[in-house]
Amino acid sequence: MSIRGIINSLKLCFLCLGHKNPRAKPNSELETRRTNAAAASDSENPLLLSLPDEIIYEILSMLPVKSLLRFQCVSKSWLSIISSPHFIKSHLNFAASSTDNQRILLMFIGLDNHPVNCSVNRLLYKQPIDAIPTNFPTLALRGEFAVMGCCDGMMVCSSLIKRCYFLWNPSTRKCKELPNLGIESDELENKCNVFLGLGYDETNDDYKVVGIVCLFGRNLKPCSVKIKVYTTRSESWRTIEEDFPGDYILQESSSSKFLNGKLHWVVKKDQHHKSIFTVDLETERYVEFQGPDCIHYTMAILEILKGRLCLLCNYDCRHPTQMWIMMEYGVKESWTKVLTIPRLSYSRWRVYKLFGASENGEVLLDAGGSLVLYNAKDRSFKNYQTGGFDGIVYVESLVSPYANDAPEKELQQEDQSKKPGWDR
């Protein structure tokens, strides 16, 4: 039997069990039902008993998260496989190896506009769009949260009104509120900006959130920078005891990018000097990278493209945007300009952000809240008419905000009415 035939047979086994797609809250009651259903079905599936474990493991590792959440109810052995740390890593490695598993989370402007997620490849190759409504991480963040960083399908989110932060996997709908950053009350009397990044420390097998706290004096000039680190294993913040220069200012639009075990931000010392600030998640030490010369006098947006650092240098409305790629990591001389993107004819000055690139030379962009596809060969744009939004690219995964994945502690993600902001 072919792999496709086996997968279809497995799906039939699941349907015969009579279980519905679990759209309920990810809480301990649901986990209990899954365990009981799995235990009861172990002896009822002759196909499951006839397949070698390694074949089942390989097939499951290639399935989307939505199917795996369903298949946890198929049998007790499947529940054990899918929830194991080793399988979660294997599934992530397979998902990250192809752009087929990359999706964009689009967060629309407005309190009642729910986010949607859709396939990057479908947008890049002009296929029918599969925009799927997505619940807010919690009702407490409804319509007023921002994603500040993403790694392995998990996101670190910030409330735009309250000073609170969350880890969230939109694929599994698991969400966890982070403890207070521990900023002193007298520090809050002056201006304080907090920038977060999320990455994976492979040496210690731990996900870490890095918080850069920029404190300003009464004259609004930067007076100090504090670096705090949260780990999913310790479930607490601590301050990195190192002398960080206090004259760094992160761009308001600067979101973190994770690559090669490090988090990256664009920072500036003054109006005419910018660089790339990195924090190594293993050593927890910082390093500065120099960008191309255009970084100093443009709105520079840092991205990751095919495993390399990428900069979009946005000039004013009269000049095109330049795309640069660092061909050799950490080497300033390896920055190479690969593309020039003209301004949209109907656009005032808009900052371009990169979502992806196709094999035939087209790039998917956020053009100031409009989703567009730019064809470098004929210099044409396709506008997807999405309306105002903010977005981030992620890969579907089973990675949990909890080191031990304890469902009884998780924030229950409430059932929410689906009101996507994108009229499909």
Short mmCIF file of C-alpha atoms in Angstrom, two decimals:
data_model
loop_
_atom_site.label_atom_id
_atom_site.label_comp_id
_atom_site.label_asym_id
_atom_site.label_seq_id
_atom_site.Cartn_x
_atom_site.Cartn_y
_atom_site.Cartn_z
CA MET A 1 0.00 0.00 0.00
CA SER A 2 1.27 3.49 -0.84
CA ILE A 3 1.95 6.17 1.78
CA ARG A 4 -1.10 8.12 0.57
CA GLY A 5 -3.23 4.98 0.82
CA ILE A 6 -2.03 4.34 4.38
CA ILE A 7 -2.77 7.94 5.38
CA ASN A 8 -6.28 7.70 3.91
CA SER A 9 -6.82 4.43 5.77
CA LEU A 10 -5.68 6.04 8.99
CA LYS A 11 -8.13 8.89 8.47
CA LEU A 12 -10.89 6.34 7.86
CA CYS A 13 -9.99 4.60 11.13
CA PHE A 14 -10.37 7.89 12.93
CA LEU A 15 -13.73 8.66 11.33
CA CYS A 16 -14.99 5.19 12.23
CA LEU A 17 -14.27 5.97 15.87
CA GLY A 18 -16.94 8.66 15.73
CA HIS A 19 -14.82 11.43 17.30
CA LYS A 20 -15.41 14.98 16.21
CA ASN A 21 -12.71 17.50 15.56
CA PRO A 22 -11.74 18.76 19.06
CA ARG A 23 -12.46 22.49 18.83
CA ALA A 24 -13.00 22.72 22.57
CA LYS A 25 -10.76 24.49 25.03
CA PRO A 26 -7.31 22.90 25.52
CA ASN A 27 -7.88 21.98 29.18
CA SER A 28 -7.49 18.97 31.41
CA GLU A 29 -11.06 17.72 30.73
CA LEU A 30 -10.29 17.47 27.03
CA GLU A 31 -7.01 15.67 27.76
CA THR A 32 -8.90 13.17 29.93
CA ARG A 33 -11.44 12.50 27.17
CA ARG A 34 -8.62 12.00 24.66
CA THR A 35 -6.83 9.54 26.94
CA ASN A 36 -10.01 7.54 27.67
CA ALA A 37 -11.01 7.44 24.00
CA ALA A 38 -7.50 6.40 22.98
CA ALA A 39 -7.37 3.61 25.56
CA ALA A 40 -10.75 2.28 24.49
CA SER A 41 -9.81 2.23 20.81
CA ASP A 42 -6.42 0.50 21.02
CA SER A 43 -7.93 -2.95 20.50
CA GLU A 44 -10.53 -1.85 17.93
CA ASN A 45 -8.24 -0.99 15.01
CA PRO A 46 -6.75 -3.99 13.17
CA LEU A 47 -4.95 -1.65 10.75
CA LEU A 48 -3.12 0.01 13.62
CA LEU A 49 -1.98 -3.36 14.94
CA SER A 50 -0.67 -4.46 11.53
CA LEU A 51 1.54 -1.42 10.86
CA PRO A 52 5.12 -1.27 12.20
CA ASP A 53 5.65 1.47 14.75
CA GLU A 54 8.35 3.15 12.66
CA ILE A 55 5.96 3.44 9.68
CA ILE A 56 3.25 4.98 11.85
CA TYR A 57 5.80 7.38 13.35
CA GLU A 58 7.06 8.48 9.93
CA ILE A 59 3.58 9.02 8.53
CA LEU A 60 2.39 10.96 11.55
CA SER A 61 5.44 13.24 11.40
CA MET A 62 4.38 14.38 7.92
CA LEU A 63 0.80 15.28 8.84
CA PRO A 64 -0.49 18.80 9.60
CA VAL A 65 -1.09 19.85 13.20
CA LYS A 66 -4.88 19.87 12.76
CA SER A 67 -4.86 16.17 11.83
CA LEU A 68 -2.48 15.27 14.66
CA LEU A 69 -4.73 16.93 17.24
CA ARG A 70 -7.54 14.70 15.98
CA PHE A 71 -5.40 11.57 15.83
CA GLN A 72 -4.50 11.85 19.50
CA CYS A 73 -7.88 10.17 20.06
CA VAL A 74 -7.23 7.24 17.71
CA SER A 75 -5.30 5.09 20.18
CA LYS A 76 -3.36 5.27 23.39
CA SER A 77 -0.12 4.54 21.54
CA TRP A 78 -0.78 7.38 19.09
CA LEU A 79 -1.50 9.76 21.95
CA SER A 80 1.82 8.76 23.50
CA ILE A 81 3.69 9.24 20.21
CA ILE A 82 2.18 12.61 19.26
CA SER A 83 2.67 14.12 22.71
CA SER A 84 6.29 12.97 23.10
CA PRO A 85 9.08 15.62 22.93
CA HIS A 86 11.02 13.57 20.38
CA PHE A 87 8.05 13.42 18.01
CA ILE A 88 7.33 17.13 18.43
CA LYS A 89 10.91 17.89 17.33
CA SER A 90 10.73 15.44 14.42
CA HIS A 91 7.46 16.94 13.24
CA LEU A 92 8.90 20.45 13.54
CA ASN A 93 12.00 19.52 11.53
CA PHE A 94 9.85 18.11 8.73
CA ALA A 95 7.50 21.11 8.76
CA ALA A 96 10.39 23.60 8.70
CA SER A 97 12.04 21.85 5.73
CA SER A 98 9.40 23.08 3.28
CA THR A 99 7.61 26.37 2.65
CA ASP A 100 4.43 24.31 2.18
CA ASN A 101 3.97 24.48 5.96
CA GLN A 102 4.51 28.22 6.32
CA ARG A 103 1.49 30.37 7.11
CA ILE A 104 0.83 34.06 7.65
CA LEU A 105 -1.10 35.27 10.67
CA LEU A 106 -2.94 38.44 9.65
CA MET A 107 -4.15 40.64 12.50
CA PHE A 108 -6.65 43.23 11.30
CA ILE A 109 -7.30 46.68 12.68
CA GLY A 110 -10.42 46.84 14.84
CA LEU A 111 -11.71 45.26 18.04
CA ASP A 112 -14.13 42.82 16.38
CA ASN A 113 -11.86 41.70 13.55
CA HIS A 114 -10.50 38.27 14.34
CA PRO A 115 -7.11 37.26 12.95
CA VAL A 116 -6.94 34.85 10.05
CA ASN A 117 -4.14 32.59 8.87
CA CYS A 118 -3.41 31.50 5.31
CA SER A 119 -0.80 29.60 3.32
CA VAL A 120 2.27 31.53 2.18
CA ASN A 121 2.67 29.34 -0.91
CA ARG A 122 -0.92 29.87 -2.03
CA LEU A 123 -0.35 33.62 -1.96
CA LEU A 124 3.04 33.37 -3.66
CA TYR A 125 1.80 31.14 -6.48
CA LYS A 126 -1.64 32.78 -6.89
CA GLN A 127 -3.63 29.72 -5.85
CA PRO A 128 -7.06 29.83 -4.14
CA ILE A 129 -6.57 31.38 -0.71
CA ASP A 130 -7.35 29.29 2.38
CA ALA A 131 -7.96 32.09 4.89
CA ILE A 132 -8.87 30.39 8.20
CA PRO A 133 -10.30 32.43 11.12
CA THR A 134 -8.13 32.27 14.23
CA ASN A 135 -9.21 32.93 17.80
CA PHE A 136 -7.46 35.56 19.85
CA PRO A 137 -4.94 34.07 22.30
CA THR A 138 -7.34 35.02 25.12
CA LEU A 139 -10.38 37.27 25.33
CA ALA A 140 -8.26 39.56 27.51
CA LEU A 141 -6.19 40.34 24.38
CA ARG A 142 -9.13 40.67 22.02
CA GLY A 143 -8.30 43.19 19.32
CA GLU A 144 -5.38 44.76 21.17
CA PHE A 145 -2.34 42.53 20.97
CA ALA A 146 0.82 42.54 18.88
CA VAL A 147 3.19 39.70 17.97
CA MET A 148 6.74 40.74 18.89
CA GLY A 149 8.60 37.59 17.88
CA CYS A 150 8.17 34.05 16.60
CA CYS A 151 10.14 30.81 16.73
CA ASP A 152 9.21 27.25 15.74
CA GLY A 153 5.52 28.10 15.40
CA MET A 154 5.27 29.71 18.85
CA MET A 155 4.82 33.48 19.28
CA VAL A 156 5.49 36.00 22.02
CA CYS A 157 2.66 38.52 22.19
CA SER A 158 2.21 41.83 23.96
CA SER A 159 -0.92 43.62 25.07
CA LEU A 160 -1.15 47.06 23.45
CA ILE A 161 -2.91 48.48 26.51
CA LYS A 162 -1.79 46.49 29.55
CA ARG A 163 1.82 45.69 30.32
CA CYS A 164 1.43 41.91 29.99
CA TYR A 165 2.95 39.30 27.71
CA PHE A 166 1.99 35.83 26.46
CA LEU A 167 3.44 32.79 24.73
CA TRP A 168 1.01 31.43 22.15
CA ASN A 169 0.93 28.65 19.58
CA PRO A 170 -1.92 29.49 17.16
CA SER A 171 -1.83 25.98 15.64
CA THR A 172 -2.54 24.15 18.92
CA ARG A 173 -4.34 27.15 20.54
CA LYS A 174 -2.20 26.82 23.67
CA CYS A 175 -1.45 30.07 25.44
CA LYS A 176 0.44 31.03 28.58
CA GLU A 177 0.72 34.38 30.34
CA LEU A 178 4.26 35.31 31.33
CA PRO A 179 5.06 36.62 34.80
CA ASN A 180 5.60 40.32 35.38
CA LEU A 181 8.86 41.69 33.98
CA GLY A 182 9.74 43.18 37.36
CA ILE A 183 10.18 46.78 36.21
CA GLU A 184 10.37 49.05 39.25
CA SER A 185 7.54 51.55 39.77
CA ASP A 186 9.91 54.52 39.78
CA GLU A 187 11.24 53.41 36.40
CA LEU A 188 7.72 53.45 35.01
CA GLU A 189 7.39 57.13 35.90
CA ASN A 190 9.66 57.89 32.95
CA LYS A 191 9.22 56.60 29.41
CA CYS A 192 9.93 52.88 29.12
CA ASN A 193 9.89 50.80 25.94
CA VAL A 194 9.94 47.01 26.06
CA PHE A 195 10.96 44.88 23.06
CA LEU A 196 10.63 41.10 23.18
CA GLY A 197 12.17 38.29 21.18
CA LEU A 198 11.63 34.52 21.22
CA GLY A 199 14.18 31.86 20.31
CA TYR A 200 15.43 28.37 21.04
CA ASP A 201 18.55 27.53 23.03
CA GLU A 202 19.57 24.21 21.48
CA THR A 203 22.35 23.50 24.00
CA ASN A 204 19.98 23.68 26.97
CA ASP A 205 16.90 22.50 25.02
CA ASP A 206 14.91 25.50 26.21
CA TYR A 207 12.83 28.27 24.65
CA LYS A 208 13.81 31.74 25.84
CA VAL A 209 12.14 35.12 25.72
CA VAL A 210 14.56 38.05 25.72
CA GLY A 211 13.17 41.38 26.90
CA ILE A 212 15.06 44.58 26.08
CA VAL A 213 13.88 47.30 28.45
CA CYS A 214 14.86 50.78 27.21
CA LEU A 215 14.55 53.43 29.93
CA PHE A 216 14.45 57.12 29.07
CA GLY A 217 15.20 60.15 31.21
CA ARG A 218 12.89 63.10 31.68
CA ASN A 219 14.39 64.70 28.56
CA LEU A 220 13.37 61.55 26.63
CA LYS A 221 16.99 60.66 26.00
CA PRO A 222 17.96 57.02 26.60
CA CYS A 223 19.55 56.57 30.02
CA SER A 224 19.84 52.79 30.42
CA VAL A 225 19.11 49.44 28.81
CA LYS A 226 18.26 46.31 30.77
CA ILE A 227 18.20 42.83 29.27
CA LYS A 228 15.90 40.26 30.89
CA VAL A 229 15.55 36.58 30.02
CA TYR A 230 12.60 34.24 30.58
CA THR A 231 12.94 30.48 30.03
CA THR A 232 10.11 28.00 29.70
CA ARG A 233 11.89 25.60 32.05
CA SER A 234 12.43 28.08 34.89
CA GLU A 235 9.15 29.96 34.24
CA SER A 236 10.73 33.16 35.57
CA TRP A 237 12.58 36.30 34.47
CA ARG A 238 16.14 37.18 35.40
CA THR A 239 18.40 40.07 34.45
CA ILE A 240 21.54 39.47 32.42
CA GLU A 241 24.40 40.84 34.47
CA GLU A 242 26.32 42.57 31.74
CA ASP A 243 27.10 46.17 30.93
CA PHE A 244 24.88 46.98 28.01
CA PRO A 245 25.40 50.39 26.40
CA GLY A 246 22.62 52.80 27.34
CA ASP A 247 22.65 54.79 24.14
CA TYR A 248 20.93 52.12 22.03
CA ILE A 249 17.42 52.86 20.79
CA LEU A 250 15.38 50.15 19.10
CA GLN A 251 13.18 51.19 16.20
CA GLU A 252 9.50 51.27 17.15
CA SER A 253 8.82 48.99 14.16
CA SER A 254 11.69 46.63 15.03
CA SER A 255 10.52 43.06 15.65
CA SER A 256 12.99 40.36 16.60
CA LYS A 257 14.27 37.75 14.16
CA PHE A 258 15.74 34.42 15.32
CA LEU A 259 18.59 32.84 13.34
CA ASN A 260 21.66 30.72 14.16
CA GLY A 261 20.83 30.59 17.87
CA LYS A 262 20.66 34.38 18.16
CA LEU A 263 17.97 37.05 18.31
CA HIS A 264 18.41 40.12 16.10
CA TRP A 265 17.06 43.68 16.21
CA VAL A 266 17.80 46.88 14.30
CA VAL A 267 19.06 49.55 16.73
CA LYS A 268 20.30 53.11 16.38
CA LYS A 269 22.65 55.24 18.43
CA ASP A 270 21.68 58.49 16.74
CA GLN A 271 19.93 59.69 13.61
CA HIS A 272 22.82 58.64 11.38
CA HIS A 273 24.16 55.44 12.94
CA LYS A 274 22.29 52.12 12.97
CA SER A 275 23.40 48.54 13.39
CA ILE A 276 22.05 45.05 14.11
CA PHE A 277 22.00 44.07 17.79
CA THR A 278 22.15 40.33 18.55
CA VAL A 279 21.78 38.28 21.74
CA ASP A 280 23.20 34.75 21.78
CA LEU A 281 20.68 32.55 23.60
CA GLU A 282 23.29 30.05 24.79
CA THR A 283 25.90 32.45 26.18
CA GLU A 284 23.43 35.33 26.74
CA ARG A 285 25.99 37.82 25.47
CA TYR A 286 25.40 40.49 22.86
CA VAL A 287 27.21 41.32 19.62
CA GLU A 288 26.78 44.09 17.05
CA PHE A 289 26.61 43.45 13.31
CA GLN A 290 27.13 46.17 10.74
CA GLY A 291 24.57 46.44 7.97
CA PRO A 292 24.95 47.83 4.45
CA ASP A 293 25.56 51.58 4.27
CA CYS A 294 21.91 52.31 3.44
CA ILE A 295 20.84 51.08 6.91
CA HIS A 296 21.93 54.40 8.43
CA TYR A 297 19.53 56.67 6.53
CA THR A 298 16.48 54.48 5.83
CA MET A 299 13.73 52.72 7.75
CA ALA A 300 15.48 49.34 7.82
CA ILE A 301 13.31 46.26 8.36
CA LEU A 302 15.09 43.05 9.35
CA GLU A 303 13.81 39.76 7.91
CA ILE A 304 14.93 36.14 7.42
CA LEU A 305 14.93 34.79 3.85
CA LYS A 306 15.94 31.18 3.13
CA GLY A 307 18.14 30.96 6.21
CA ARG A 308 19.91 34.29 5.74
CA LEU A 309 19.59 37.74 7.29
CA CYS A 310 17.74 40.10 4.99
CA LEU A 311 17.27 43.89 5.19
CA LEU A 312 14.62 45.97 3.46
CA CYS A 313 15.92 49.54 3.32
CA ASN A 314 12.87 51.77 2.91
CA TYR A 315 13.57 55.27 1.61
CA ASP A 316 10.98 58.04 1.23
CA CYS A 317 8.04 57.97 -1.21
CA ARG A 318 10.23 59.16 -4.11
CA HIS A 319 12.78 56.33 -3.95
CA PRO A 320 12.48 52.54 -4.30
CA THR A 321 13.14 50.08 -1.49
CA GLN A 322 16.35 48.05 -1.61
CA MET A 323 16.54 44.41 -0.48
CA TRP A 324 19.91 43.26 0.86
CA ILE A 325 20.98 39.76 1.97
CA MET A 326 23.94 38.84 4.22
CA MET A 327 25.44 35.98 2.23
CA GLU A 328 27.95 35.02 4.94
CA TYR A 329 26.59 35.34 8.46
CA GLY A 330 28.33 38.02 10.52
CA VAL A 331 30.50 39.34 7.66
CA LYS A 332 29.72 42.96 6.77
CA GLU A 333 31.35 42.71 3.34
CA SER A 334 28.96 39.90 2.35
CA TRP A 335 25.89 42.16 2.26
CA THR A 336 24.57 41.97 -1.31
CA LYS A 337 21.76 43.96 -2.91
CA VAL A 338 19.46 41.44 -4.61
CA LEU A 339 16.35 43.43 -5.47
CA THR A 340 14.96 46.93 -5.93
CA ILE A 341 11.23 47.34 -5.27
CA PRO A 342 9.49 50.42 -6.73
CA ARG A 343 6.93 52.41 -4.81
CA LEU A 344 3.28 51.53 -5.38
CA SER A 345 1.65 54.01 -7.71
CA TYR A 346 -1.22 54.70 -5.31
CA SER A 347 0.97 54.75 -2.23
CA ARG A 348 2.26 57.49 -0.06
CA TRP A 349 5.39 56.51 1.84
CA ARG A 350 4.88 52.96 3.04
CA VAL A 351 7.27 50.60 4.76
CA TYR A 352 7.69 47.28 2.99
CA LYS A 353 7.98 44.11 5.08
CA LEU A 354 8.84 40.73 3.57
CA PHE A 355 6.69 37.61 3.94
CA GLY A 356 8.27 35.28 1.39
CA ALA A 357 9.79 34.78 -2.06
CA SER A 358 8.91 32.31 -4.81
CA GLU A 359 11.25 30.40 -7.09
CA ASN A 360 10.16 32.49 -10.08
CA GLY A 361 11.27 35.81 -8.63
CA GLU A 362 8.10 37.11 -6.97
CA VAL A 363 8.08 38.46 -3.41
CA LEU A 364 5.17 38.68 -0.99
CA LEU A 365 5.11 41.98 0.90
CA ASP A 366 3.28 43.94 3.52
CA ALA A 367 3.05 47.39 1.95
CA GLY A 368 1.99 49.52 4.89
CA GLY A 369 -0.95 47.28 5.79
CA SER A 370 -1.74 46.04 2.26
CA LEU A 371 -0.81 42.52 1.15
CA VAL A 372 0.86 42.67 -2.28
CA LEU A 373 2.80 40.33 -4.57
CA TYR A 374 5.61 41.96 -6.54
CA ASN A 375 6.90 40.43 -9.78
CA ALA A 376 10.51 41.51 -10.33
CA LYS A 377 10.51 40.38 -13.99
CA ASP A 378 7.78 42.72 -15.24
CA ARG A 379 7.85 45.09 -12.21
CA SER A 380 4.13 44.56 -11.57
CA PHE A 381 2.08 44.34 -8.36
CA LYS A 382 -0.87 42.16 -7.43
CA ASN A 383 -2.90 43.60 -4.55
CA TYR A 384 -4.83 41.09 -2.42
CA GLN A 385 -7.18 43.79 -1.04
CA THR A 386 -6.89 42.70 2.57
CA GLY A 387 -7.45 46.02 4.31
CA GLY A 388 -5.29 47.30 7.17
CA PHE A 389 -3.42 44.58 9.03
CA ASP A 390 -0.22 43.54 10.72
CA GLY A 391 1.19 40.11 9.97
CA ILE A 392 3.85 37.54 10.78
CA VAL A 393 4.99 34.32 9.08
CA TYR A 394 5.15 31.11 11.14
CA VAL A 395 5.37 27.36 10.67
CA GLU A 396 2.70 25.05 12.04
CA SER A 397 4.04 23.04 14.96
CA LEU A 398 3.16 21.21 18.18
CA VAL A 399 5.63 23.21 20.29
CA SER A 400 4.07 24.10 23.64
CA PRO A 401 4.49 27.27 25.75
CA TYR A 402 4.94 24.89 28.69
CA ALA A 403 8.20 23.02 29.17
CA ASN A 404 6.32 20.08 30.70
CA ASP A 405 3.12 20.74 28.73
CA ALA A 406 0.88 20.67 31.81
CA PRO A 407 -2.64 21.23 30.42
CA GLU A 408 -4.19 21.89 33.82
CA LYS A 409 -2.19 25.15 34.03
CA GLU A 410 -2.95 26.45 30.58
CA LEU A 411 -4.98 29.54 29.87
CA GLN A 412 -8.26 28.36 28.46
CA GLN A 413 -8.73 29.87 25.04
CA GLU A 414 -12.37 30.80 24.97
CA ASP A 415 -14.66 29.92 22.08
CA GLN A 416 -14.97 33.12 20.10
CA SER A 417 -17.30 34.07 17.28
CA LYS A 418 -15.49 34.09 13.94
CA LYS A 419 -15.48 37.54 12.38
CA PRO A 420 -12.50 37.60 10.05
CA GLY A 421 -11.40 40.99 8.82
CA TRP A 422 -10.74 39.65 5.32
CA ASP A 423 -13.75 39.31 3.05
CA ARG A 424 -12.82 36.20 1.11
#
